[in-house]
Amino acid sequence: MSGMQDRLTDTLYGLGWGTVKRLPEPVAAALGRSVADTAWKRRGKGVLRLEANLARVVPDAGPERLAGLSRAGMRSYMRYWMESFRLPAWDEERVRRSVDIENIQRLHDGMAEGRGVVLALPHLANWDLAGVWATRALGIPFTTVAERLKPETLYDRFVAYRESLGMEVLPHTGGSAFGTLARRLRAGGLVCLVADRDLSASGTEVKFFGETARMPAGPALLAQQTGALLLPVTLWYDDSPVMRGRVHPPVEVPESGTRAEKTSVMTQALADAFATGIADHPEDWHMLQRLWLSDLGDRVDTGESRT
């Protein structure tokens, strides 16, 4: 990306955070739908990639249904952005009534045990809203990592934005992040990681909707090394203003096997939990990037990244 493009990207995101949060909520929602529909009609790389990914999730879908899913998916994706731009202006009560998570007691029980908890999530619905709900409504601070973005000023915006919501944010690059996460867990803290796409090209291979993909090994390794509880979480939107979610049963550390073998088993268990949530709500899976190994040479892709 050129310097001019970098500056333009940073400026556009800056306008989003500075302007959208001041709009009346119905106006912001209508703007999000309009932007989503325009992007969908243009059939750009992101939309084509989303449809290709959804074809794996819903293999019996014909062209008409896939098109409908991708349109709904773009609207869901823009709902994420409209909400995220507005989150800093939401008070605790607004956040509290915007999220409803099933089986949240599993998180509370893990925290009460003092062993630390790792929440692993796919790119479903609004991870940022779930995060601010944890910090403000539940009163549980947590640590996460953020992918390095270009331009650097955009990455800085994301970090500052998430830290303003009560999150501790570590850069994804560099080996120090794992050590810091492990220390937080050993102290009985909470770590939240978006874990359905490997950013290192050295992730753990899993079967995902019948094909091979790579997912990050970090959640499984952290649970093994620290004794933390590993909980998959999936999120979704319905027809209400409330985002729904579910905390799935814990992923246990196998009693036998090498570290690599244990990591493989645990990461596959995460992938299976993610697949359950994605299959139930495919339109809320914001995966506009290549994921499966068979697509690595596919030219249909987008450089956009959601951390």
PDB file of C-alpha atoms in Angstrom:
ATOM      1  CA  MET A   1       0.000   0.000   0.000  1.00  0.00           C
ATOM      2  CA  SER A   2       1.356   3.407  -0.945  1.00  0.00           C
ATOM      3  CA  GLY A   3       1.862   6.238   1.515  1.00  0.00           C
ATOM      4  CA  MET A   4      -1.097   8.113   0.034  1.00  0.00           C
ATOM      5  CA  GLN A   5      -3.340   5.051   0.347  1.00  0.00           C
ATOM      6  CA  ASP A   6      -2.163   4.573   3.917  1.00  0.00           C
ATOM      7  CA  ARG A   7      -3.098   8.136   4.797  1.00  0.00           C
ATOM      8  CA  LEU A   8      -6.473   7.813   3.068  1.00  0.00           C
ATOM      9  CA  THR A   9      -7.274   4.584   4.928  1.00  0.00           C
ATOM     10  CA  ASP A  10      -6.319   6.131   8.245  1.00  0.00           C
ATOM     11  CA  THR A  11      -8.391   9.224   7.492  1.00  0.00           C
ATOM     12  CA  LEU A  12     -11.490   7.197   6.588  1.00  0.00           C
ATOM     13  CA  TYR A  13     -11.313   5.160   9.780  1.00  0.00           C
ATOM     14  CA  GLY A  14     -10.737   8.351  11.736  1.00  0.00           C
ATOM     15  CA  LEU A  15     -13.891   9.848  10.235  1.00  0.00           C
ATOM     16  CA  GLY A  16     -15.792   6.710  11.176  1.00  0.00           C
ATOM     17  CA  TRP A  17     -14.775   6.868  14.829  1.00  0.00           C
ATOM     18  CA  GLY A  18     -15.233  10.627  14.970  1.00  0.00           C
ATOM     19  CA  THR A  19     -18.499  10.999  13.023  1.00  0.00           C
ATOM     20  CA  VAL A  20     -20.591   7.820  13.175  1.00  0.00           C
ATOM     21  CA  LYS A  21     -20.787   7.797  16.975  1.00  0.00           C
ATOM     22  CA  ARG A  22     -22.485  11.206  16.848  1.00  0.00           C
ATOM     23  CA  LEU A  23     -25.236  10.118  14.455  1.00  0.00           C
ATOM     24  CA  PRO A  24     -28.689   9.163  15.754  1.00  0.00           C
ATOM     25  CA  GLU A  25     -28.813   5.401  16.049  1.00  0.00           C
ATOM     26  CA  PRO A  26     -31.418   4.817  13.289  1.00  0.00           C
ATOM     27  CA  VAL A  27     -29.363   6.989  10.931  1.00  0.00           C
ATOM     28  CA  ALA A  28     -26.165   5.069  11.709  1.00  0.00           C
ATOM     29  CA  ALA A  29     -27.944   1.729  11.185  1.00  0.00           C
ATOM     30  CA  ALA A  30     -29.384   2.876   7.850  1.00  0.00           C
ATOM     31  CA  LEU A  31     -25.948   4.147   6.777  1.00  0.00           C
ATOM     32  CA  GLY A  32     -24.410   0.776   7.594  1.00  0.00           C
ATOM     33  CA  ARG A  33     -27.002  -1.084   5.526  1.00  0.00           C
ATOM     34  CA  SER A  34     -26.538   1.292   2.617  1.00  0.00           C
ATOM     35  CA  VAL A  35     -22.752   0.901   2.630  1.00  0.00           C
ATOM     36  CA  ALA A  36     -23.107  -2.881   2.909  1.00  0.00           C
ATOM     37  CA  ASP A  37     -25.569  -3.113   0.019  1.00  0.00           C
ATOM     38  CA  THR A  38     -23.399  -0.909  -2.182  1.00  0.00           C
ATOM     39  CA  ALA A  39     -20.324  -3.039  -1.492  1.00  0.00           C
ATOM     40  CA  TRP A  40     -22.312  -6.222  -2.117  1.00  0.00           C
ATOM     41  CA  LYS A  41     -23.647  -4.991  -5.467  1.00  0.00           C
ATOM     42  CA  ARG A  42     -20.140  -4.130  -6.652  1.00  0.00           C
ATOM     43  CA  ARG A  43     -19.063  -7.771  -6.220  1.00  0.00           C
ATOM     44  CA  GLY A  44     -15.556  -6.839  -5.143  1.00  0.00           C
ATOM     45  CA  LYS A  45     -12.877  -9.197  -3.884  1.00  0.00           C
ATOM     46  CA  GLY A  46     -14.138  -9.204  -0.312  1.00  0.00           C
ATOM     47  CA  VAL A  47     -17.679 -10.162  -1.323  1.00  0.00           C
ATOM     48  CA  LEU A  48     -16.442 -12.886  -3.673  1.00  0.00           C
ATOM     49  CA  ARG A  49     -14.197 -14.291  -0.962  1.00  0.00           C
ATOM     50  CA  LEU A  50     -17.044 -14.212   1.558  1.00  0.00           C
ATOM     51  CA  GLU A  51     -19.280 -16.157  -0.843  1.00  0.00           C
ATOM     52  CA  ALA A  52     -16.530 -18.692  -1.537  1.00  0.00           C
ATOM     53  CA  ASN A  53     -16.121 -19.237   2.195  1.00  0.00           C
ATOM     54  CA  LEU A  54     -19.860 -19.488   2.768  1.00  0.00           C
ATOM     55  CA  ALA A  55     -20.065 -22.128   0.037  1.00  0.00           C
ATOM     56  CA  ARG A  56     -18.026 -24.393   2.362  1.00  0.00           C
ATOM     57  CA  VAL A  57     -20.247 -23.640   5.328  1.00  0.00           C
ATOM     58  CA  VAL A  58     -23.503 -24.218   3.423  1.00  0.00           C
ATOM     59  CA  PRO A  59     -22.473 -26.715   0.718  1.00  0.00           C
ATOM     60  CA  ASP A  60     -26.013 -27.362  -0.491  1.00  0.00           C
ATOM     61  CA  ALA A  61     -26.741 -23.675  -1.121  1.00  0.00           C
ATOM     62  CA  GLY A  62     -27.451 -22.680  -4.690  1.00  0.00           C
ATOM     63  CA  PRO A  63     -26.337 -19.381  -6.258  1.00  0.00           C
ATOM     64  CA  GLU A  64     -29.451 -17.518  -5.118  1.00  0.00           C
ATOM     65  CA  ARG A  65     -29.110 -18.575  -1.494  1.00  0.00           C
ATOM     66  CA  LEU A  66     -25.375 -17.879  -1.484  1.00  0.00           C
ATOM     67  CA  ALA A  67     -26.026 -14.397  -2.828  1.00  0.00           C
ATOM     68  CA  GLY A  68     -28.605 -13.845  -0.107  1.00  0.00           C
ATOM     69  CA  LEU A  69     -26.198 -15.067   2.559  1.00  0.00           C
ATOM     70  CA  SER A  70     -23.392 -12.852   1.313  1.00  0.00           C
ATOM     71  CA  ARG A  71     -25.687  -9.808   1.264  1.00  0.00           C
ATOM     72  CA  ALA A  72     -26.803 -10.568   4.819  1.00  0.00           C
ATOM     73  CA  GLY A  73     -23.161 -11.173   5.685  1.00  0.00           C
ATOM     74  CA  MET A  74     -22.110  -7.743   4.435  1.00  0.00           C
ATOM     75  CA  ARG A  75     -24.924  -6.137   6.415  1.00  0.00           C
ATOM     76  CA  SER A  76     -23.794  -8.030   9.509  1.00  0.00           C
ATOM     77  CA  TYR A  77     -20.211  -6.947   8.868  1.00  0.00           C
ATOM     78  CA  MET A  78     -21.236  -3.292   8.597  1.00  0.00           C
ATOM     79  CA  ARG A  79     -23.349  -3.632  11.739  1.00  0.00           C
ATOM     80  CA  TYR A  80     -20.109  -4.662  13.444  1.00  0.00           C
ATOM     81  CA  TRP A  81     -18.391  -1.495  12.219  1.00  0.00           C
ATOM     82  CA  MET A  82     -21.289   0.839  13.025  1.00  0.00           C
ATOM     83  CA  GLU A  83     -21.526  -0.588  16.540  1.00  0.00           C
ATOM     84  CA  SER A  84     -17.774  -0.469  17.022  1.00  0.00           C
ATOM     85  CA  PHE A  85     -17.541   3.169  15.925  1.00  0.00           C
ATOM     86  CA  ARG A  86     -20.263   3.998  18.459  1.00  0.00           C
ATOM     87  CA  LEU A  87     -19.120   1.845  21.392  1.00  0.00           C
ATOM     88  CA  PRO A  88     -16.992   4.551  23.074  1.00  0.00           C
ATOM     89  CA  ALA A  89     -20.164   6.654  23.464  1.00  0.00           C
ATOM     90  CA  TRP A  90     -22.241   3.844  25.019  1.00  0.00           C
ATOM     91  CA  ASP A  91     -22.746   3.913  28.772  1.00  0.00           C
ATOM     92  CA  GLU A  92     -22.680   0.811  30.968  1.00  0.00           C
ATOM     93  CA  GLU A  93     -26.457   0.335  30.835  1.00  0.00           C
ATOM     94  CA  ARG A  94     -26.488   0.540  27.019  1.00  0.00           C
ATOM     95  CA  VAL A  95     -23.748  -2.078  26.837  1.00  0.00           C
ATOM     96  CA  ARG A  96     -25.426  -4.307  29.400  1.00  0.00           C
ATOM     97  CA  ARG A  97     -28.737  -4.490  27.561  1.00  0.00           C
ATOM     98  CA  SER A  98     -27.053  -5.071  24.182  1.00  0.00           C
ATOM     99  CA  VAL A  99     -25.560  -8.506  24.950  1.00  0.00           C
ATOM    100  CA  ASP A 100     -27.020 -11.799  26.149  1.00  0.00           C
ATOM    101  CA  ILE A 101     -24.608 -14.733  26.563  1.00  0.00           C
ATOM    102  CA  GLU A 102     -25.750 -18.271  27.346  1.00  0.00           C
ATOM    103  CA  ASN A 103     -23.781 -20.332  29.861  1.00  0.00           C
ATOM    104  CA  ILE A 104     -21.780 -17.325  31.065  1.00  0.00           C
ATOM    105  CA  GLN A 105     -21.548 -19.135  34.401  1.00  0.00           C
ATOM    106  CA  ARG A 106     -18.763 -21.218  32.873  1.00  0.00           C
ATOM    107  CA  LEU A 107     -16.648 -18.076  32.710  1.00  0.00           C
ATOM    108  CA  HIS A 108     -17.569 -17.026  36.238  1.00  0.00           C
ATOM    109  CA  ASP A 109     -16.763 -20.485  37.604  1.00  0.00           C
ATOM    110  CA  GLY A 110     -13.365 -20.512  35.908  1.00  0.00           C
ATOM    111  CA  MET A 111     -12.506 -17.067  37.235  1.00  0.00           C
ATOM    112  CA  ALA A 112     -13.642 -18.053  40.739  1.00  0.00           C
ATOM    113  CA  GLU A 113     -11.264 -21.020  40.681  1.00  0.00           C
ATOM    114  CA  GLY A 114      -8.373 -18.595  40.162  1.00  0.00           C
ATOM    115  CA  ARG A 115      -6.797 -20.685  37.420  1.00  0.00           C
ATOM    116  CA  GLY A 116      -7.187 -18.115  34.634  1.00  0.00           C
ATOM    117  CA  VAL A 117      -9.488 -18.396  31.611  1.00  0.00           C
ATOM    118  CA  VAL A 118      -8.838 -18.262  27.870  1.00  0.00           C
ATOM    119  CA  LEU A 119     -11.863 -17.337  25.767  1.00  0.00           C
ATOM    120  CA  ALA A 120     -11.377 -18.280  22.099  1.00  0.00           C
ATOM    121  CA  LEU A 121     -13.732 -16.820  19.508  1.00  0.00           C
ATOM    122  CA  PRO A 122     -14.196 -16.871  15.731  1.00  0.00           C
ATOM    123  CA  HIS A 123     -14.957 -13.762  13.652  1.00  0.00           C
ATOM    124  CA  LEU A 124     -18.677 -13.946  14.432  1.00  0.00           C
ATOM    125  CA  ALA A 125     -20.869 -10.865  15.042  1.00  0.00           C
ATOM    126  CA  ASN A 126     -19.117  -8.264  17.226  1.00  0.00           C
ATOM    127  CA  TRP A 127     -16.112  -9.380  19.255  1.00  0.00           C
ATOM    128  CA  ASP A 128     -15.482  -5.802  20.422  1.00  0.00           C
ATOM    129  CA  LEU A 129     -18.997  -5.489  21.842  1.00  0.00           C
ATOM    130  CA  ALA A 130     -18.537  -8.774  23.706  1.00  0.00           C
ATOM    131  CA  GLY A 131     -15.242  -7.439  25.047  1.00  0.00           C
ATOM    132  CA  VAL A 132     -16.657  -4.165  26.338  1.00  0.00           C
ATOM    133  CA  TRP A 133     -19.570  -6.108  27.844  1.00  0.00           C
ATOM    134  CA  ALA A 134     -17.049  -8.221  29.781  1.00  0.00           C
ATOM    135  CA  THR A 135     -15.174  -5.197  31.066  1.00  0.00           C
ATOM    136  CA  ARG A 136     -18.131  -2.925  31.843  1.00  0.00           C
ATOM    137  CA  ALA A 137     -21.109  -5.184  32.546  1.00  0.00           C
ATOM    138  CA  LEU A 138     -19.227  -8.073  34.164  1.00  0.00           C
ATOM    139  CA  GLY A 139     -16.385  -6.008  35.568  1.00  0.00           C
ATOM    140  CA  ILE A 140     -13.751  -8.453  34.260  1.00  0.00           C
ATOM    141  CA  PRO A 141     -10.700  -6.828  32.623  1.00  0.00           C
ATOM    142  CA  PHE A 142      -8.846  -8.923  30.071  1.00  0.00           C
ATOM    143  CA  THR A 143      -5.818  -9.073  27.814  1.00  0.00           C
ATOM    144  CA  THR A 144      -5.856  -9.663  24.080  1.00  0.00           C
ATOM    145  CA  VAL A 145      -3.629  -9.307  21.034  1.00  0.00           C
ATOM    146  CA  ALA A 146      -4.096  -7.185  17.916  1.00  0.00           C
ATOM    147  CA  GLU A 147      -2.800  -7.846  14.417  1.00  0.00           C
ATOM    148  CA  ARG A 148      -0.318  -5.285  13.144  1.00  0.00           C
ATOM    149  CA  LEU A 149      -2.119  -3.143  10.571  1.00  0.00           C
ATOM    150  CA  LYS A 150      -0.902  -0.798   7.883  1.00  0.00           C
ATOM    151  CA  PRO A 151      -0.612   2.104   8.135  1.00  0.00           C
ATOM    152  CA  GLU A 152       0.893   2.089  11.623  1.00  0.00           C
ATOM    153  CA  THR A 153      -1.348   5.004  12.569  1.00  0.00           C
ATOM    154  CA  LEU A 154      -4.390   2.791  11.914  1.00  0.00           C
ATOM    155  CA  TYR A 155      -2.982   0.114  14.213  1.00  0.00           C
ATOM    156  CA  ASP A 156      -2.432   2.803  16.845  1.00  0.00           C
ATOM    157  CA  ARG A 157      -6.072   3.857  16.472  1.00  0.00           C
ATOM    158  CA  PHE A 158      -7.256   0.285  17.039  1.00  0.00           C
ATOM    159  CA  VAL A 159      -5.082  -0.121  20.115  1.00  0.00           C
ATOM    160  CA  ALA A 160      -6.164   3.201  21.602  1.00  0.00           C
ATOM    161  CA  TYR A 161      -9.808   2.405  20.840  1.00  0.00           C
ATOM    162  CA  ARG A 162      -9.707  -0.995  22.523  1.00  0.00           C
ATOM    163  CA  GLU A 163      -7.727   0.254  25.486  1.00  0.00           C
ATOM    164  CA  SER A 164     -10.376   2.961  25.956  1.00  0.00           C
ATOM    165  CA  LEU A 165     -12.901   0.130  26.298  1.00  0.00           C
ATOM    166  CA  GLY A 166     -10.928  -1.443  29.133  1.00  0.00           C
ATOM    167  CA  MET A 167      -8.850  -4.016  27.245  1.00  0.00           C
ATOM    168  CA  GLU A 168      -5.119  -4.587  27.565  1.00  0.00           C
ATOM    169  CA  VAL A 169      -3.866  -4.930  23.983  1.00  0.00           C
ATOM    170  CA  LEU A 170      -0.590  -6.585  22.963  1.00  0.00           C
ATOM    171  CA  PRO A 171       0.870  -6.583  19.433  1.00  0.00           C
ATOM    172  CA  HIS A 172       0.524  -9.903  17.627  1.00  0.00           C
ATOM    173  CA  THR A 173       4.073  -9.814  16.316  1.00  0.00           C
ATOM    174  CA  GLY A 174       6.926 -10.678  18.604  1.00  0.00           C
ATOM    175  CA  GLY A 175       7.392 -13.511  21.079  1.00  0.00           C
ATOM    176  CA  SER A 176       6.786 -11.355  24.142  1.00  0.00           C
ATOM    177  CA  ALA A 177       2.991 -11.465  23.732  1.00  0.00           C
ATOM    178  CA  PHE A 178       2.760 -15.164  24.632  1.00  0.00           C
ATOM    179  CA  GLY A 179       4.816 -14.663  27.783  1.00  0.00           C
ATOM    180  CA  THR A 180       2.671 -11.738  28.900  1.00  0.00           C
ATOM    181  CA  LEU A 181      -0.530 -13.688  28.241  1.00  0.00           C
ATOM    182  CA  ALA A 182       0.821 -16.611  30.253  1.00  0.00           C
ATOM    183  CA  ARG A 183       1.654 -14.323  33.183  1.00  0.00           C
ATOM    184  CA  ARG A 184      -1.847 -12.854  33.147  1.00  0.00           C
ATOM    185  CA  LEU A 185      -3.353 -16.332  33.222  1.00  0.00           C
ATOM    186  CA  ARG A 186      -1.119 -17.564  36.029  1.00  0.00           C
ATOM    187  CA  ALA A 187      -2.316 -14.575  38.032  1.00  0.00           C
ATOM    188  CA  GLY A 188      -5.900 -15.765  37.527  1.00  0.00           C
ATOM    189  CA  GLY A 189      -6.733 -13.301  34.750  1.00  0.00           C
ATOM    190  CA  LEU A 190      -8.779 -13.476  31.574  1.00  0.00           C
ATOM    191  CA  VAL A 191      -7.357 -13.679  28.043  1.00  0.00           C
ATOM    192  CA  CYS A 192      -9.575 -13.309  24.955  1.00  0.00           C
ATOM    193  CA  LEU A 193      -8.322 -14.377  21.521  1.00  0.00           C
ATOM    194  CA  VAL A 194      -9.952 -14.369  18.085  1.00  0.00           C
ATOM    195  CA  ALA A 195      -8.760 -17.756  16.886  1.00  0.00           C
ATOM    196  CA  ASP A 196     -10.341 -18.926  13.630  1.00  0.00           C
ATOM    197  CA  ARG A 197      -7.627 -17.618  11.283  1.00  0.00           C
ATOM    198  CA  ASP A 198      -3.910 -18.248  11.594  1.00  0.00           C
ATOM    199  CA  LEU A 199      -1.796 -15.138  11.088  1.00  0.00           C
ATOM    200  CA  SER A 200       1.598 -16.797  11.398  1.00  0.00           C
ATOM    201  CA  ALA A 201       1.461 -19.392   8.575  1.00  0.00           C
ATOM    202  CA  SER A 202       2.672 -21.886  11.182  1.00  0.00           C
ATOM    203  CA  GLY A 203      -0.618 -22.706  12.854  1.00  0.00           C
ATOM    204  CA  THR A 204      -2.137 -26.080  13.634  1.00  0.00           C
ATOM    205  CA  GLU A 205      -3.927 -27.904  10.842  1.00  0.00           C
ATOM    206  CA  VAL A 206      -7.576 -28.739  11.497  1.00  0.00           C
ATOM    207  CA  LYS A 207     -10.497 -30.134   9.586  1.00  0.00           C
ATOM    208  CA  PHE A 208     -12.999 -27.331   9.186  1.00  0.00           C
ATOM    209  CA  PHE A 209     -16.214 -27.936   7.294  1.00  0.00           C
ATOM    210  CA  GLY A 210     -14.601 -30.976   5.699  1.00  0.00           C
ATOM    211  CA  GLU A 211     -11.424 -29.288   4.450  1.00  0.00           C
ATOM    212  CA  THR A 212      -8.009 -28.534   5.919  1.00  0.00           C
ATOM    213  CA  ALA A 213      -7.352 -25.115   7.420  1.00  0.00           C
ATOM    214  CA  ARG A 214      -4.834 -23.707   9.875  1.00  0.00           C
ATOM    215  CA  MET A 215      -5.816 -22.155  13.180  1.00  0.00           C
ATOM    216  CA  PRO A 216      -3.583 -20.570  15.796  1.00  0.00           C
ATOM    217  CA  ALA A 217      -2.074 -22.877  18.403  1.00  0.00           C
ATOM    218  CA  GLY A 218      -1.889 -20.126  21.025  1.00  0.00           C
ATOM    219  CA  PRO A 219      -5.103 -20.867  22.957  1.00  0.00           C
ATOM    220  CA  ALA A 220      -4.240 -24.562  23.352  1.00  0.00           C
ATOM    221  CA  LEU A 221      -0.608 -23.865  24.255  1.00  0.00           C
ATOM    222  CA  LEU A 222      -1.598 -21.274  26.849  1.00  0.00           C
ATOM    223  CA  ALA A 223      -4.035 -23.700  28.467  1.00  0.00           C
ATOM    224  CA  GLN A 224      -1.375 -26.425  28.567  1.00  0.00           C
ATOM    225  CA  GLN A 225       1.371 -24.201  29.917  1.00  0.00           C
ATOM    226  CA  THR A 226      -0.630 -22.328  32.559  1.00  0.00           C
ATOM    227  CA  GLY A 227      -3.449 -24.693  33.528  1.00  0.00           C
ATOM    228  CA  ALA A 228      -5.998 -22.086  32.417  1.00  0.00           C
ATOM    229  CA  LEU A 229      -9.529 -23.059  31.466  1.00  0.00           C
ATOM    230  CA  LEU A 230     -10.060 -22.933  27.669  1.00  0.00           C
ATOM    231  CA  LEU A 231     -13.588 -21.947  26.651  1.00  0.00           C
ATOM    232  CA  PRO A 232     -14.841 -21.545  23.057  1.00  0.00           C
ATOM    233  CA  VAL A 233     -17.375 -18.753  22.556  1.00  0.00           C
ATOM    234  CA  THR A 234     -19.616 -18.080  19.566  1.00  0.00           C
ATOM    235  CA  LEU A 235     -21.692 -14.952  18.903  1.00  0.00           C
ATOM    236  CA  TRP A 236     -24.547 -14.033  16.598  1.00  0.00           C
ATOM    237  CA  TYR A 237     -27.127 -11.394  15.782  1.00  0.00           C
ATOM    238  CA  ASP A 238     -30.858 -11.944  15.635  1.00  0.00           C
ATOM    239  CA  ASP A 239     -33.657  -9.600  14.584  1.00  0.00           C
ATOM    240  CA  SER A 240     -33.367  -7.602  17.807  1.00  0.00           C
ATOM    241  CA  PRO A 241     -30.810  -4.955  18.840  1.00  0.00           C
ATOM    242  CA  VAL A 242     -29.288  -7.550  21.188  1.00  0.00           C
ATOM    243  CA  MET A 243     -26.233  -9.609  20.258  1.00  0.00           C
ATOM    244  CA  ARG A 244     -26.502 -13.207  21.447  1.00  0.00           C
ATOM    245  CA  GLY A 245     -23.742 -15.594  22.394  1.00  0.00           C
ATOM    246  CA  ARG A 246     -22.870 -18.949  23.889  1.00  0.00           C
ATOM    247  CA  VAL A 247     -19.998 -20.167  26.048  1.00  0.00           C
ATOM    248  CA  HIS A 248     -19.331 -23.742  24.956  1.00  0.00           C
ATOM    249  CA  PRO A 249     -18.081 -26.555  27.234  1.00  0.00           C
ATOM    250  CA  PRO A 250     -14.380 -26.373  28.174  1.00  0.00           C
ATOM    251  CA  VAL A 251     -11.719 -27.826  25.898  1.00  0.00           C
ATOM    252  CA  GLU A 252      -9.752 -30.148  28.156  1.00  0.00           C
ATOM    253  CA  VAL A 253      -6.033 -30.850  27.919  1.00  0.00           C
ATOM    254  CA  PRO A 254      -5.563 -34.512  26.852  1.00  0.00           C
ATOM    255  CA  GLU A 255      -4.027 -36.697  29.543  1.00  0.00           C
ATOM    256  CA  SER A 256      -1.444 -38.218  27.195  1.00  0.00           C
ATOM    257  CA  GLY A 257       0.534 -37.342  24.093  1.00  0.00           C
ATOM    258  CA  THR A 258       3.271 -34.920  23.136  1.00  0.00           C
ATOM    259  CA  ARG A 259       2.716 -31.176  23.342  1.00  0.00           C
ATOM    260  CA  ALA A 260       2.157 -31.069  19.588  1.00  0.00           C
ATOM    261  CA  GLU A 261      -0.354 -33.935  19.760  1.00  0.00           C
ATOM    262  CA  LYS A 262      -2.248 -32.289  22.608  1.00  0.00           C
ATOM    263  CA  THR A 263      -2.264 -28.981  20.756  1.00  0.00           C
ATOM    264  CA  SER A 264      -3.663 -30.660  17.653  1.00  0.00           C
ATOM    265  CA  VAL A 265      -6.498 -32.322  19.571  1.00  0.00           C
ATOM    266  CA  MET A 266      -7.401 -29.140  21.444  1.00  0.00           C
ATOM    267  CA  THR A 267      -7.283 -26.885  18.388  1.00  0.00           C
ATOM    268  CA  GLN A 268      -9.502 -29.310  16.513  1.00  0.00           C
ATOM    269  CA  ALA A 269     -11.980 -29.163  19.400  1.00  0.00           C
ATOM    270  CA  LEU A 270     -11.996 -25.373  19.111  1.00  0.00           C
ATOM    271  CA  ALA A 271     -12.535 -25.619  15.355  1.00  0.00           C
ATOM    272  CA  ASP A 272     -15.481 -27.966  15.921  1.00  0.00           C
ATOM    273  CA  ALA A 273     -17.082 -25.547  18.396  1.00  0.00           C
ATOM    274  CA  PHE A 274     -16.527 -22.645  16.004  1.00  0.00           C
ATOM    275  CA  ALA A 275     -18.045 -24.652  13.145  1.00  0.00           C
ATOM    276  CA  THR A 276     -21.175 -25.298  15.203  1.00  0.00           C
ATOM    277  CA  GLY A 277     -21.704 -21.589  15.794  1.00  0.00           C
ATOM    278  CA  ILE A 278     -20.845 -20.609  12.222  1.00  0.00           C
ATOM    279  CA  ALA A 279     -23.152 -23.240  10.712  1.00  0.00           C
ATOM    280  CA  ASP A 280     -26.010 -21.967  12.886  1.00  0.00           C
ATOM    281  CA  HIS A 281     -25.393 -18.332  11.873  1.00  0.00           C
ATOM    282  CA  PRO A 282     -23.344 -18.262   8.643  1.00  0.00           C
ATOM    283  CA  GLU A 283     -24.430 -14.718   7.775  1.00  0.00           C
ATOM    284  CA  ASP A 284     -22.646 -13.424  10.900  1.00  0.00           C
ATOM    285  CA  TRP A 285     -19.256 -14.960  10.063  1.00  0.00           C
ATOM    286  CA  HIS A 286     -17.129 -12.053   8.865  1.00  0.00           C
ATOM    287  CA  MET A 287     -14.473 -14.031   7.045  1.00  0.00           C
ATOM    288  CA  LEU A 288     -13.533 -11.977   4.006  1.00  0.00           C
ATOM    289  CA  GLN A 289     -10.062 -13.544   3.791  1.00  0.00           C
ATOM    290  CA  ARG A 290      -8.700 -16.850   2.570  1.00  0.00           C
ATOM    291  CA  LEU A 291      -8.804 -19.550   5.220  1.00  0.00           C
ATOM    292  CA  TRP A 292      -8.574 -23.054   3.745  1.00  0.00           C
ATOM    293  CA  LEU A 293      -5.227 -24.355   2.546  1.00  0.00           C
ATOM    294  CA  SER A 294      -6.652 -25.204  -0.858  1.00  0.00           C
ATOM    295  CA  ASP A 295      -7.352 -21.488  -1.374  1.00  0.00           C
ATOM    296  CA  LEU A 296      -3.869 -20.221  -0.616  1.00  0.00           C
ATOM    297  CA  GLY A 297      -3.092 -19.909  -4.317  1.00  0.00           C
ATOM    298  CA  ASP A 298      -6.526 -18.481  -5.135  1.00  0.00           C
ATOM    299  CA  ARG A 299      -6.328 -14.953  -6.560  1.00  0.00           C
ATOM    300  CA  VAL A 300      -9.718 -13.960  -5.143  1.00  0.00           C
ATOM    301  CA  ASP A 301      -8.815 -12.302  -1.852  1.00  0.00           C
ATOM    302  CA  THR A 302      -8.896  -9.037   0.009  1.00  0.00           C
ATOM    303  CA  GLY A 303      -6.164  -7.271   1.884  1.00  0.00           C
ATOM    304  CA  GLU A 304      -8.658  -5.934   4.419  1.00  0.00           C
ATOM    305  CA  SER A 305      -8.197  -7.286   7.884  1.00  0.00           C
ATOM    306  CA  ARG A 306     -10.353  -7.259  10.953  1.00  0.00           C
ATOM    307  CA  THR A 307      -8.428  -7.729  14.185  1.00  0.00           C
TER     308      THR A 307
END
